[in-house]
Amino acid sequence: MFDAGVTSFHAVAEGALGTLLLVSGLGKAFSQRDLLGTIAAYRILPHNAPYPVFAAAAGLLTACEILLGLGLLSGCFGAGWGSAALFTLFTLAVVTNLLRGRRHIKCGCGLNGAEERLSWAVAARAAMLAVIAALLDLTGWRHPDHAAFVPRLAGAALWLIVLAALRLRTLRPLEDLA
């Protein structure tokens, strides 16, 4: 009984995290211009790098998010490790800029309708997601039920509800529009 519950929780987490990455990646795919600006603002790549370097970084980031999201949604072993690596890179990029005193940058995560600025909370969230993603594959060998479609779908639905709530929070009431 306990094993089935843990397996279901595992699949729900895969669904939620996979949907987070897929939605974020698709958002980046449809706003590559904004993504290029965000990548440049982080100043991780050399500022004098040619445009193709920034475009390649944007394309690679977008592809990684989409593919890792699909991998998690399908229960593919290894997608958790890849996601953990990606979230670790995000954490390091945010922390590097916070230590440089660069808090004015938009985080680029796309979780809210209005992008968040860099903060230690953004860094902590990225680090927490890295740990969760790593745990998915670290514990996945004990729970081989990778066909847990319904719990994964529940996790995806849960994340979409959270995302909708975050978007609604950023909308202004109708009386403010007048």
C-alpha positions as MATLAB code, in Angstrom:
seq = 'MFDAGVTSFHAVAEGALGTLLLVSGLGKAFSQRDLLGTIAAYRILPHNAPYPVFAAAAGLLTACEILLGLGLLSGCFGAGWGSAALFTLFTLAVVTNLLRGRRHIKCGCGLNGAEERLSWAVAARAAMLAVIAALLDLTGWRHPDHAAFVPRLAGAALWLIVLAALRLRTLRPLEDLA';
ca = [
       0.000    0.000    0.000;
       2.767    2.446    0.968;
       4.714    1.605   -2.190;
       1.714    2.416   -4.404;
       1.257    5.748   -2.628;
       4.902    6.679   -3.053;
       4.783    5.661   -6.716;
       1.677    7.796   -7.260;
       3.280   10.771   -5.499;
       6.372   10.253   -7.641;
       4.260   10.298  -10.820;
       2.326   13.399   -9.687;
       5.654   15.180   -9.096;
       6.870   14.100  -12.557;
       3.677   15.435  -14.102;
       3.854   18.760  -12.304;
       7.554   19.332  -12.962;
       7.258   18.122  -16.547;
       4.401   20.515  -17.208;
       6.307   23.375  -15.587;
       9.243   22.795  -17.955;
       7.070   22.200  -21.013;
       4.996   25.364  -20.478;
       8.116   27.403  -19.744;
       9.897   26.028  -22.818;
       6.928   26.675  -25.083;
       6.674   30.208  -23.714;
      10.328   30.743  -24.575;
       9.810   29.244  -28.044;
       7.143   31.837  -28.798;
       9.127   34.765  -27.380;
      12.710   34.168  -28.493;
      13.318   37.910  -28.754;
      12.521   38.406  -25.068;
      14.614   35.357  -24.198;
      17.613   36.779  -26.058;
      17.293   39.962  -23.999;
      17.077   38.001  -20.768;
      20.119   35.896  -21.655;
      22.095   39.048  -22.482;
      20.971   40.724  -19.238;
      22.310   37.861  -17.122;
      25.829   38.595  -18.485;
      26.873   34.963  -18.272;
      27.954   34.883  -21.911;
      30.632   37.392  -22.997;
      28.983   40.715  -23.856;
      30.866   40.882  -27.171;
      29.812   37.382  -28.279;
      28.288   37.371  -31.758;
      24.532   37.122  -32.170;
      24.642   33.440  -33.254;
      26.094   32.514  -29.829;
      23.145   34.140  -28.046;
      20.691   32.627  -30.531;
      22.216   29.172  -30.020;
      21.993   29.555  -26.235;
      18.339   30.601  -26.513;
      17.542   27.693  -28.825;
      19.366   25.197  -26.639;
      17.655   26.411  -23.473;
      14.243   26.264  -25.146;
      14.844   22.791  -26.569;
      16.143   21.480  -23.227;
      13.097   22.720  -21.339;
      10.660   21.258  -23.865;
      12.444   17.907  -24.181;
      12.988   17.510  -20.439;
       9.357   18.427  -19.803;
       8.205   15.789  -22.279;
      10.659   13.316  -20.759;
       9.260   13.836  -17.278;
       5.683   13.629  -18.523;
       6.443   10.317  -20.210;
       8.305    8.915  -17.192;
      11.616    8.697  -19.022;
      14.427    7.816  -16.622;
      17.169   10.425  -16.868;
      14.816   13.366  -17.404;
      14.971   14.043  -13.668;
      18.771   14.256  -13.712;
      18.689   16.505  -16.783;
      16.088   18.734  -15.153;
      18.143   18.872  -11.959;
      21.172   19.980  -13.982;
      19.114   22.664  -15.749;
      17.635   23.987  -12.493;
      21.122   23.976  -10.951;
      22.375   26.122  -13.851;
      19.431   28.481  -13.309;
      20.264   28.667   -9.599;
      23.927   29.441  -10.298;
      23.023   32.128  -12.848;
      20.624   33.820  -10.426;
      23.025   33.622   -7.468;
      25.895   34.949   -9.596;
      23.858   37.998  -10.570;
      22.575   38.557   -7.032;
      26.160   38.533   -5.766;
      27.001   41.068   -8.477;
      24.185   43.257   -7.103;
      22.107   42.873  -10.253;
      18.577   42.488   -8.847;
      16.863   44.483  -11.599;
      16.989   41.609  -14.113;
      13.822   39.712  -14.935;
      14.192   36.094  -13.845;
      13.072   34.668  -17.202;
      11.192   31.799  -15.593;
       7.779   32.812  -16.894;
       5.922   31.707  -13.758;
       3.991   34.938  -13.359;
       2.268   37.057  -15.965;
       4.579   39.868  -14.912;
       8.135   38.550  -14.719;
       9.730   38.504  -11.309;
      12.982   40.289  -10.669;
      15.953   38.346   -9.345;
      15.809   37.656   -5.633;
      17.034   35.098   -3.149;
      13.513   33.611   -3.235;
      13.909   32.962   -6.987;
      17.293   31.324   -6.328;
      15.835   29.196   -3.520;
      12.922   28.115   -5.730;
      15.278   27.051   -8.522;
      17.449   25.144   -6.046;
      14.389   23.427   -4.571;
      13.241   22.400   -8.048;
      16.724   20.988   -8.744;
      16.508   18.835   -5.624;
      12.989   17.626   -6.477;
      14.048   16.791  -10.035;
      17.080   14.844   -8.819;
      14.944   12.928   -6.334;
      12.658   11.812   -9.151;
      15.413    9.783  -10.782;
      17.183    8.961   -7.539;
      14.058    7.243   -6.231;
      12.751    6.121   -9.627;
      14.619    2.821   -9.573;
      12.527    1.690   -6.582;
       9.272    2.587   -8.286;
       9.380    1.130  -11.785;
       5.745    1.976  -12.577;
       6.574    4.497  -15.301;
       3.185    3.949  -16.902;
       1.467    5.892  -14.119;
      -0.513    7.963  -16.595;
      -3.309    9.131  -14.295;
      -1.079   10.420  -11.459;
       1.195   12.145  -14.005;
      -1.884   13.723  -15.582;
      -3.017   14.810  -12.100;
       0.376   16.432  -11.524;
       0.149   18.217  -14.860;
      -3.355   19.442  -14.022;
      -2.184   20.581  -10.588;
       0.618   22.635  -12.129;
      -1.726   24.175  -14.716;
      -4.087   25.223  -11.906;
      -1.180   26.825  -10.014;
      -0.050   28.584  -13.190;
      -3.573   29.868  -13.860;
      -3.817   31.150  -10.283;
      -0.480   32.966  -10.672;
      -1.656   34.537  -13.929;
      -4.977   35.604  -12.412;
      -3.142   37.215   -9.513;
      -1.337   39.528  -11.937;
      -4.517   40.684  -13.700;
      -5.905   44.024  -12.668;
      -9.552   44.260  -11.548;
     -11.983   45.727  -14.090;
     -12.486   48.900  -12.014;
      -8.751   49.620  -12.344;
      -9.028   49.597  -16.134;
     -11.532   52.476  -16.279;
];
